[in-house]
mmCIF file of C-alpha atoms in Angstrom:
data_model
loop_
_atom_site.group_PDB
_atom_site.id
_atom_site.type_symbol
_atom_site.label_atom_id
_atom_site.label_comp_id
_atom_site.label_asym_id
_atom_site.label_seq_id
_atom_site.Cartn_x
_atom_site.Cartn_y
_atom_site.Cartn_z
ATOM 1 C CA MET M 1 74.205 96.057 31.946
ATOM 2 C CA LYS M 2 73.000 99.038 33.897
ATOM 3 C CA SER M 3 71.474 96.668 36.437
ATOM 4 C CA SER M 4 74.795 94.841 36.843
ATOM 5 C CA VAL M 5 76.682 98.044 37.365
ATOM 6 C CA LYS M 6 74.240 99.240 39.953
ATOM 7 C CA SER M 7 74.616 95.838 41.739
ATOM 8 C CA ILE M 8 78.364 96.211 41.835
ATOM 9 C CA VAL M 9 78.287 99.805 43.043
ATOM 10 C CA SER M 10 75.842 98.774 45.770
ATOM 11 C CA SER M 11 78.021 95.964 46.867
ATOM 12 C CA LEU M 12 81.085 98.123 47.026
ATOM 13 C CA SER M 13 79.352 100.753 48.994
ATOM 14 C CA LEU M 14 78.110 98.152 51.538
ATOM 15 C CA GLY M 15 81.739 96.727 51.719
ATOM 16 C CA TRP M 16 83.134 100.254 52.426
ATOM 17 C CA LYS M 17 80.529 100.731 55.131
ATOM 18 C CA ASN M 18 81.317 97.522 56.858
ATOM 19 C CA LEU M 19 85.100 98.271 56.579
ATOM 20 C CA HIS M 20 84.621 101.705 58.110
ATOM 21 C CA TRP M 21 82.516 100.351 61.161
ATOM 22 C CA ALA M 22 85.395 97.924 61.880
ATOM 23 C CA CYS M 23 86.794 100.920 63.859
ATOM 24 C CA GLY M 24 85.620 100.719 67.467
ATOM 25 C CA LEU M 25 84.776 104.463 67.482
ATOM 26 C CA PRO M 26 81.216 104.960 66.366
ATOM 27 C CA ASP M 27 81.845 108.509 64.931
ATOM 28 C CA CYS M 28 85.159 107.591 63.264
ATOM 29 C CA GLN M 29 85.819 109.891 60.352
ATOM 30 C CA ASN M 30 88.590 107.911 58.724
ATOM 31 C CA ARG M 31 87.779 106.711 55.261
ATOM 32 C CA LEU M 32 91.165 105.404 54.231
ATOM 33 C CA PHE M 33 90.931 101.799 53.102
ATOM 34 C CA MET M 34 94.107 100.482 54.713
ATOM 35 C CA ARG M 35 93.311 102.239 58.073
ATOM 36 C CA SER M 36 89.823 100.584 58.202
ATOM 37 C CA VAL M 37 90.995 97.075 58.054
ATOM 38 C CA PRO M 38 91.770 95.365 61.397
ATOM 39 C CA GLN M 39 94.227 92.881 59.780
ATOM 40 C CA SER M 40 96.483 95.780 58.485
ATOM 41 C CA ARG M 41 99.592 96.886 60.320
ATOM 42 C CA VAL M 42 98.055 100.194 61.549
ATOM 43 C CA GLY M 43 95.671 100.735 64.486
ATOM 44 C CA ILE M 44 95.380 99.867 68.142
ATOM 45 C CA ARG M 45 93.471 97.062 69.861
ATOM 46 C CA LEU M 46 92.140 97.395 73.317
ATOM 47 C CA GLY M 47 90.652 94.077 74.435
ATOM 48 C CA GLU M 48 88.270 93.007 71.766
ATOM 49 C CA THR M 49 87.945 96.505 70.332
ATOM 50 C CA TRP M 50 90.034 97.785 67.475
ATOM 51 C CA TYR M 51 90.658 101.509 66.613
ATOM 52 C CA CYS M 52 91.851 102.355 63.194
ATOM 53 C CA SER M 53 94.109 105.255 64.249
ATOM 54 C CA VAL M 54 95.718 106.849 67.253
ATOM 55 C CA ASP M 55 93.283 109.731 66.778
ATOM 56 C CA CYS M 56 90.190 107.413 67.286
ATOM 57 C CA PHE M 57 92.002 105.629 70.135
ATOM 58 C CA VAL M 58 92.589 109.010 71.910
ATOM 59 C CA LYS M 59 89.058 110.041 71.433
ATOM 60 C CA ALA M 60 87.605 106.820 72.867
ATOM 61 C CA THR M 61 90.050 106.979 75.735
ATOM 62 C CA ARG M 62 88.968 110.425 76.603
ATOM 63 C CA TYR M 63 85.465 109.146 76.821
ATOM 64 C CA ARG M 64 86.608 106.499 79.241
ATOM 65 C CA PHE M 65 88.601 108.779 81.457
ATOM 66 C CA SER M 66 85.648 111.219 81.547
ATOM 67 C CA ALA M 67 83.559 108.249 82.937
ATOM 68 C CA LEU M 68 86.143 107.436 85.518
ATOM 69 C CA THR M 69 86.625 111.049 86.781
ATOM 70 C CA ALA M 70 82.805 111.187 87.066
ATOM 71 C CA GLY M 71 82.998 108.189 89.432
ATOM 72 C CA ARG M 72 81.118 105.745 87.114
ATOM 73 C CA THR M 73 82.369 102.413 88.705
ATOM 74 C CA ILE M 74 80.889 99.216 89.868
ATOM 75 C CA ASP M 75 82.291 98.088 93.232
ATOM 76 C CA MET M 76 82.486 94.523 94.440
ATOM 77 C CA PRO M 77 83.696 94.410 97.984
ATOM 78 C CA HIS M 78 85.950 91.704 99.305
ATOM 79 C CA THR M 79 86.446 91.073 102.992
ATOM 80 C CA PRO M 80 88.227 88.332 104.847
ATOM 81 C CA ARG M 81 86.391 85.217 105.991
ATOM 82 C CA VAL M 82 87.383 85.708 109.713
ATOM 83 C CA SER M 83 89.174 88.297 111.756
ATOM 84 C CA LEU M 84 92.813 88.139 112.261
ATOM 85 C CA ALA M 85 92.273 87.509 115.955
ATOM 86 C CA SER M 86 90.027 84.519 115.232
ATOM 87 C CA ALA M 87 92.679 83.159 112.862
ATOM 88 C CA ILE M 88 95.452 83.481 115.496
ATOM 89 C CA LEU M 89 93.207 81.591 118.073
ATOM 90 C CA SER M 90 92.469 78.856 115.591
ATOM 91 C CA LYS M 91 96.171 78.355 114.960
ATOM 92 C CA GLY M 92 96.783 78.110 118.813
ATOM 93 C CA TYR M 93 99.364 80.827 118.703
ATOM 94 C CA LEU M 94 97.788 82.756 121.584
ATOM 95 C CA THR M 95 95.173 82.023 124.302
ATOM 96 C CA GLU M 96 92.122 84.154 124.539
ATOM 97 C CA GLU M 97 93.516 85.849 127.755
ATOM 98 C CA GLU M 98 96.759 86.623 125.976
ATOM 99 C CA LEU M 99 94.864 88.082 122.989
ATOM 100 C CA ARG M 100 92.709 90.263 125.149
ATOM 101 C CA ALA M 101 95.832 91.723 126.774
ATOM 102 C CA VAL M 102 97.445 92.268 123.389
ATOM 103 C CA ARG M 103 94.366 94.084 122.145
ATOM 104 C CA ALA M 104 94.359 96.404 125.152
ATOM 105 C CA GLU M 105 98.058 97.190 124.522
ATOM 106 C CA SER M 106 97.448 97.849 120.854
ATOM 107 C CA ARG M 107 94.632 100.260 121.524
ATOM 108 C CA ARG M 108 96.740 102.009 124.218
ATOM 109 C CA CYS M 109 99.566 102.553 121.776
ATOM 110 C CA GLY M 110 97.307 103.216 118.748
ATOM 111 C CA GLU M 111 98.882 100.314 116.829
ATOM 112 C CA GLU M 112 97.499 97.641 114.650
ATOM 113 C CA LEU M 113 97.199 94.195 116.346
ATOM 114 C CA ASP M 114 99.940 92.653 114.049
ATOM 115 C CA VAL M 115 102.390 95.398 114.987
ATOM 116 C CA THR M 116 101.818 94.932 118.684
ATOM 117 C CA LEU M 117 102.194 91.226 118.460
ATOM 118 C CA VAL M 118 105.573 91.430 116.732
ATOM 119 C CA ARG M 119 106.837 94.252 119.042
ATOM 120 C CA LEU M 120 105.989 92.197 122.122
ATOM 121 C CA GLY M 121 107.738 89.100 120.591
ATOM 122 C CA LEU M 122 104.450 86.990 120.858
ATOM 123 C CA MET M 123 104.427 86.132 117.197
ATOM 124 C CA ASP M 124 106.876 86.196 114.281
ATOM 125 C CA GLU M 125 106.386 87.171 110.608
ATOM 126 C CA TRP M 126 105.849 83.566 109.585
ATOM 127 C CA GLN M 127 103.143 82.938 112.153
ATOM 128 C CA LEU M 128 101.358 86.167 111.140
ATOM 129 C CA ALA M 129 101.538 85.132 107.467
ATOM 130 C CA SER M 130 100.005 81.598 108.429
ATOM 131 C CA ALA M 131 97.150 83.391 110.411
ATOM 132 C CA ARG M 132 96.406 85.753 107.501
ATOM 133 C CA ALA M 133 96.264 82.763 105.166
ATOM 134 C CA ILE M 134 93.579 81.224 107.457
ATOM 135 C CA GLN M 135 91.823 84.696 107.623
ATOM 136 C CA TRP M 136 91.508 85.060 103.847
ATOM 137 C CA GLY M 137 91.302 81.420 102.890
ATOM 138 C CA TYR M 138 94.423 81.327 100.649
ATOM 139 C CA PRO M 139 97.711 79.430 101.005
ATOM 140 C CA VAL M 140 100.887 80.714 102.694
ATOM 141 C CA LEU M 141 103.964 79.995 100.491
ATOM 142 C CA GLY M 142 106.691 77.989 102.204
ATOM 143 C CA ARG M 143 109.802 79.949 103.205
ATOM 144 C CA ASP M 144 112.010 77.649 101.037
ATOM 145 C CA ARG M 145 110.050 78.333 97.809
ATOM 146 C CA ILE M 146 110.809 82.011 97.255
ATOM 147 C CA SER M 147 114.254 81.912 95.708
ATOM 148 C CA GLN M 148 113.874 82.956 92.030
ATOM 149 C CA SER M 149 113.781 86.219 90.201
ATOM 150 C CA VAL M 150 110.482 86.718 88.369
ATOM 151 C CA ASP M 151 110.287 89.374 85.747
ATOM 152 C CA ALA M 152 106.659 89.709 84.874
ATOM 153 C CA GLY M 153 107.139 93.379 83.735
ATOM 154 C CA LEU M 154 104.649 94.737 86.325
ATOM 155 C CA PRO M 155 104.507 98.376 87.609
ATOM 156 C CA LEU M 156 106.604 98.504 90.886
ATOM 157 C CA THR M 157 104.427 101.352 92.100
ATOM 158 C CA LEU M 158 101.337 99.123 92.103
ATOM 159 C CA LEU M 159 103.266 96.339 93.806
ATOM 160 C CA ARG M 160 104.633 98.620 96.573
ATOM 161 C CA THR M 161 101.220 100.210 97.089
ATOM 162 C CA PHE M 162 99.543 96.887 97.864
ATOM 163 C CA SER M 163 102.469 95.098 99.451
ATOM 164 C CA ALA M 164 102.468 92.415 96.769
ATOM 165 C CA VAL M 165 104.944 90.690 94.516
ATOM 166 C CA PRO M 166 104.949 88.057 91.740
ATOM 167 C CA LEU M 167 106.576 84.825 92.835
ATOM 168 C CA HIS M 168 106.005 82.598 89.898
ATOM 169 C CA TYR M 169 105.116 83.523 86.325
ATOM 170 C CA SER M 170 104.558 81.246 83.376
ATOM 171 C CA ARG M 171 103.611 82.919 80.071
ATOM 172 C CA SER M 172 103.035 79.551 78.423
ATOM 173 C CA ALA M 173 100.701 78.325 81.177
ATOM 174 C CA LYS M 174 99.154 81.759 81.518
ATOM 175 C CA ARG M 175 99.521 81.585 85.263
ATOM 176 C CA MET M 176 100.966 84.016 87.862
ATOM 177 C CA LEU M 177 101.314 83.503 91.618
ATOM 178 C CA VAL M 178 101.192 86.760 93.580
ATOM 179 C CA GLY M 179 102.200 87.010 97.165
ATOM 180 C CA PHE M 180 100.542 89.486 99.591
ATOM 181 C CA VAL M 181 101.672 90.532 103.061
ATOM 182 C CA TYR M 182 98.723 92.007 104.722
ATOM 183 C CA ARG M 183 95.557 91.435 102.634
ATOM 184 C CA VAL M 184 94.609 90.142 99.224
ATOM 185 C CA GLU M 185 93.746 92.969 96.948
ATOM 186 C CA HIS M 186 91.316 91.615 94.326
ATOM 187 C CA SER M 187 91.430 94.776 92.279
ATOM 188 C CA LEU M 188 95.160 94.284 91.743
ATOM 189 C CA LEU M 189 94.631 90.626 90.767
ATOM 190 C CA HIS M 190 91.980 91.758 88.277
ATOM 191 C CA SER M 191 94.281 94.338 86.785
ATOM 192 C CA LEU M 192 97.110 91.935 86.470
ATOM 193 C CA GLU M 193 94.871 89.535 84.625
ATOM 194 C CA GLN M 194 93.737 92.283 82.183
ATOM 195 C CA ALA M 195 97.273 93.393 81.544
ATOM 196 C CA THR M 196 99.013 90.092 81.129
ATOM 197 C CA GLY M 197 96.274 87.633 80.131
ATOM 198 C CA CYS M 198 97.403 85.363 82.973
ATOM 199 C CA LYS M 199 95.384 83.890 85.692
ATOM 200 C CA ALA M 200 96.628 85.690 88.921
ATOM 201 C CA GLU M 201 96.508 83.507 91.993
ATOM 202 C CA PRO M 202 97.069 84.926 95.474
ATOM 203 C CA CYS M 203 99.093 83.490 98.504
ATOM 204 C CA PHE M 204 100.571 85.107 101.560
ATOM 205 C CA ILE M 205 104.253 85.815 102.269
ATOM 206 C CA THR M 206 106.230 87.692 105.019
ATOM 207 C CA PRO M 207 107.404 91.385 104.832
ATOM 208 C CA THR M 208 111.016 90.078 104.741
ATOM 209 C CA GLU M 209 110.107 87.827 101.694
ATOM 210 C CA LEU M 210 108.385 90.731 100.050
ATOM 211 C CA HIS M 211 111.505 92.932 100.502
ATOM 212 C CA TYR M 212 113.942 90.416 98.988
ATOM 213 C CA GLN M 213 111.642 89.592 96.045
ATOM 214 C CA MET M 214 111.137 93.267 95.274
ATOM 215 C CA GLU M 215 114.938 93.731 95.137
ATOM 216 C CA ARG M 216 115.152 90.957 92.578
ATOM 217 C CA LEU M 217 112.396 92.578 90.531
ATOM 218 C CA GLN M 218 114.061 96.025 90.515
ATOM 219 C CA ALA M 219 117.357 94.408 89.339
ATOM 220 C CA ALA M 220 115.666 92.570 86.439
ATOM 221 C CA ARG M 221 113.011 95.119 85.366
ATOM 222 C CA GLU M 222 113.211 96.261 81.809
ATOM 223 C CA SER M 223 109.777 97.730 80.932
ATOM 224 C CA GLU M 224 109.106 101.496 81.445
ATOM 225 C CA GLU M 225 106.677 103.112 84.003
ATOM 226 C CA VAL M 226 105.055 106.570 84.141
ATOM 227 C CA VAL M 227 103.148 107.705 87.125
ATOM 228 C CA LEU M 228 100.877 110.840 86.871
ATOM 229 C CA GLU M 229 98.610 112.489 89.408
ATOM 230 C CA ASP M 230 94.927 112.974 88.765
ATOM 231 C CA SER M 231 95.164 116.822 88.441
ATOM 232 C CA LEU M 232 95.099 116.255 84.699
ATOM 233 C CA THR M 233 91.661 116.431 82.843
ATOM 234 C CA ALA M 234 90.273 113.551 80.940
ATOM 235 C CA ALA M 235 91.342 115.162 77.665
ATOM 236 C CA GLU M 236 94.918 115.700 79.060
ATOM 237 C CA MET M 237 95.044 112.143 80.295
ATOM 238 C CA ALA M 238 94.047 110.871 76.773
ATOM 239 C CA LYS M 239 96.517 113.169 75.086
ATOM 240 C CA VAL M 240 99.415 111.720 77.308
ATOM 241 C CA VAL M 241 98.605 108.086 76.315
ATOM 242 C CA GLY M 242 98.079 109.157 72.702
ATOM 243 C CA GLY M 243 101.475 110.617 72.515
ATOM 244 C CA LEU M 244 103.080 107.607 74.122
ATOM 245 C CA ALA M 245 101.117 105.328 71.714
ATOM 246 C CA LEU M 246 102.659 107.210 68.858
ATOM 247 C CA GLU M 247 106.017 107.155 70.339
ATOM 248 C CA ILE M 248 106.213 103.344 70.760
ATOM 249 C CA THR M 249 103.937 102.562 67.759
ATOM 250 C CA ALA M 250 101.456 100.834 70.179
ATOM 251 C CA ARG M 251 99.376 98.057 68.788
ATOM 252 C CA GLU M 252 97.868 96.418 71.909
ATOM 253 C CA VAL M 253 96.502 98.308 74.935
ATOM 254 C CA SER M 254 94.977 97.262 78.258
ATOM 255 C CA LEU M 255 93.068 99.410 80.622
ATOM 256 C CA SER M 256 91.944 98.676 84.166
ATOM 257 C CA GLY M 257 91.176 100.302 87.534
ATOM 258 C CA CYS M 258 92.975 99.368 90.596
ATOM 259 C CA GLN M 259 91.736 101.219 93.663
ATOM 260 C CA GLY M 260 93.202 104.768 93.578
ATOM 261 C CA TYR M 261 94.867 104.039 90.221
ATOM 262 C CA VAL M 262 93.970 103.655 86.600
ATOM 263 C CA TRP M 263 96.561 101.462 84.804
ATOM 264 C CA MET M 264 97.019 101.637 81.062
ATOM 265 C CA ARG M 265 99.521 99.300 79.464
ATOM 266 C CA LEU M 266 100.698 100.172 75.885
ATOM 267 C CA SER M 267 102.593 97.487 74.005
ATOM 268 C CA GLY M 268 104.481 98.229 70.826
ATOM 269 C CA LYS M 269 106.800 96.014 68.731
ATOM 270 C CA ARG M 270 109.869 96.707 70.673
ATOM 271 C CA ARG M 271 108.712 98.719 73.827
ATOM 272 C CA MET M 272 106.168 98.460 76.503
ATOM 273 C CA ILE M 273 105.066 101.408 78.733
ATOM 274 C CA ASP M 274 102.892 101.200 81.854
ATOM 275 C CA VAL M 275 101.037 104.421 82.469
ATOM 276 C CA LEU M 276 99.502 104.906 86.043
ATOM 277 C CA PHE M 277 97.064 107.781 86.782
ATOM 278 C CA ARG M 278 96.915 108.127 90.515
ATOM 279 C CA GLY M 279 94.338 110.072 92.653
ATOM 280 C CA LYS M 280 91.088 109.987 94.612
ATOM 281 C CA ARG M 281 88.865 111.675 91.998
ATOM 282 C CA LEU M 282 89.334 108.836 89.535
ATOM 283 C CA GLY M 283 86.268 107.053 90.827
ATOM 284 C CA ILE M 284 88.072 103.946 91.951
ATOM 285 C CA ALA M 285 86.803 102.860 95.414
ATOM 286 C CA ARG M 286 89.192 101.553 98.049
ATOM 287 C CA ASN M 287 89.368 97.901 98.985
ATOM 288 C CA CYS M 288 87.165 96.614 96.192
ATOM 289 C CA ASP M 289 87.211 95.075 92.840
ATOM 290 C CA THR M 290 86.652 97.801 90.195
ATOM 291 C CA PHE M 291 85.345 97.149 86.686
ATOM 292 C CA LEU M 292 85.241 100.018 84.254
ATOM 293 C CA ALA M 293 81.584 100.429 83.585
ATOM 294 C CA PRO M 294 80.787 102.302 80.427
ATOM 295 C CA ALA M 295 78.878 105.514 80.900
ATOM 296 C CA GLU M 296 75.609 105.999 78.974
ATOM 297 C CA GLY M 297 76.306 106.963 75.323
ATOM 298 C CA ILE M 298 80.028 106.218 75.669
ATOM 299 C CA PRO M 299 81.601 103.514 73.415
ATOM 300 C CA ALA M 300 82.791 100.390 75.402
ATOM 301 C CA MET M 301 86.522 99.788 75.312
ATOM 302 C CA GLY M 302 87.111 96.052 75.087
#
């Protein structure tokens, strides 16, 4: 009998231990049964990692923000295949002599090449979009195909920063088509995939098409957006997202870096909030893909 009792107690102890470590925070102090079971209604999931309470989520988030402010990132640069000038020549929009003259004029005026081309009336927006498509190796979307409102619930601040806009969005097919005007920002594509679970595919559009599509997005947007500067400490940043997580009873969270931004999306049963921390000291390099690399001794988040 004593042997049987010891066996039962041992099994229960092992079960409690396994339930406790279901929380993604290694030093979680929560021993409540219903807050240690991932299938229960409480807790927050970030990627593949589940936190049993807002307190554990905030503590883990503070670790992550500390790593970001320390500049712990992995940069994967992306550059165009050819120069814009080479793409223009390949399309036959200008001769080499005309291009040399335009380059001299752009240097004299301190302008970008594309600005000078449009100012002189040598190329229009559509021709520039076509040249950029050749430059980056992605398609240009036909002018007759941008006519619908696409509410993908994305932060307008990020879209404006990178001159990008969603053109088509299918939740069922898990696919999103994103139009860029000047360059393809792969860090934005990566962040969109992290937040939405959709494959983000780039193409090129004109500034006019960007303007009209942004107007449609602003009219249809329902999700909330909070933008904060990086003057906050890691602990203050974590406290902000913890308060918002409590406010909306968040259950799913995504976290990604996008150049000078850290984007955290908190999703509750009835509300979703996008929190953007903006600033140079966040360790997010410019013009690169940035993946959030865990610092030594810091628990990974998804």
